[in-house]
């Protein structure tokens, strides 16, 4: 069974359209396949970014924080003979 589809129209810079055309030719795939894959990847990255931001906000709201002094001490220790463990909240 084929999934229902919907057509989107978007204006893109000529250089970007040419890159899509070139990649489509190299991969021997239609342009819409390239655009669909790019859109899927972009939406997945944005969804994960929003999830991580929300996770951080939830940590702040719950008081799970690392002090700036602890974070700076850890960062300053990187690459030294006495690296500190990653600070935990």
PDB file of C-alpha atoms in Angstrom, residues 27-64:
ATOM      1  CA  UNK A  27      23.132   8.819  -7.225  1.00  0.00           C
ATOM      2  CA  UNK A  28      20.887   8.095 -10.177  1.00  0.00           C
ATOM      3  CA  UNK A  29      17.885   9.126  -8.112  1.00  0.00           C
ATOM      4  CA  UNK A  30      15.144  11.663  -8.806  1.00  0.00           C
ATOM      5  CA  UNK A  31      15.387  15.139  -7.281  1.00  0.00           C
ATOM      6  CA  UNK A  32      12.355  14.530  -5.088  1.00  0.00           C
ATOM      7  CA  UNK A  33      14.129  11.537  -3.513  1.00  0.00           C
ATOM      8  CA  UNK A  34      17.092  13.770  -2.555  1.00  0.00           C
ATOM      9  CA  UNK A  35      14.809  16.492  -1.194  1.00  0.00           C
ATOM     10  CA  UNK A  36      12.711  13.972   0.756  1.00  0.00           C
ATOM     11  CA  UNK A  37      15.826  12.403   2.340  1.00  0.00           C
ATOM     12  CA  UNK A  38      17.188  15.853   3.224  1.00  0.00           C
ATOM     13  CA  UNK A  39      13.892  16.919   4.767  1.00  0.00           C
ATOM     14  CA  UNK A  40      13.632  13.708   6.804  1.00  0.00           C
ATOM     15  CA  UNK A  41      17.190  14.164   8.111  1.00  0.00           C
ATOM     16  CA  UNK A  42      16.630  17.842   8.930  1.00  0.00           C
ATOM     17  CA  UNK A  43      13.390  17.173  10.803  1.00  0.00           C
ATOM     18  CA  UNK A  44      15.008  14.341  12.786  1.00  0.00           C
ATOM     19  CA  UNK A  45      17.922  16.609  13.814  1.00  0.00           C
ATOM     20  CA  UNK A  46      15.575  19.411  14.833  1.00  0.00           C
ATOM     21  CA  UNK A  47      13.371  17.026  16.825  1.00  0.00           C
ATOM     22  CA  UNK A  48      16.431  15.684  18.670  1.00  0.00           C
ATOM     23  CA  UNK A  49      17.700  19.213  19.302  1.00  0.00           C
ATOM     24  CA  UNK A  50      14.338  20.223  20.814  1.00  0.00           C
ATOM     25  CA  UNK A  51      14.334  17.032  22.938  1.00  0.00           C
ATOM     26  CA  UNK A  52      17.810  17.787  24.287  1.00  0.00           C
ATOM     27  CA  UNK A  53      16.896  21.402  25.032  1.00  0.00           C
ATOM     28  CA  UNK A  54      13.809  20.261  26.916  1.00  0.00           C
ATOM     29  CA  UNK A  55      15.902  17.696  28.806  1.00  0.00           C
ATOM     30  CA  UNK A  56      18.267  20.489  29.858  1.00  0.00           C
ATOM     31  CA  UNK A  57      15.400  22.736  30.929  1.00  0.00           C
ATOM     32  CA  UNK A  58      13.924  19.861  32.939  1.00  0.00           C
ATOM     33  CA  UNK A  59      17.295  19.349  34.643  1.00  0.00           C
ATOM     34  CA  UNK A  60      17.451  23.035  35.559  1.00  0.00           C
ATOM     35  CA  UNK A  61      13.883  22.979  36.895  1.00  0.00           C
ATOM     36  CA  UNK A  62      14.734  19.913  39.002  1.00  0.00           C
ATOM     37  CA  UNK A  63      17.907  21.532  40.354  1.00  0.00           C
ATOM     38  CA  UNK A  64      20.264  19.122  38.584  1.00  0.00           C
TER      39      UNK A  64
END
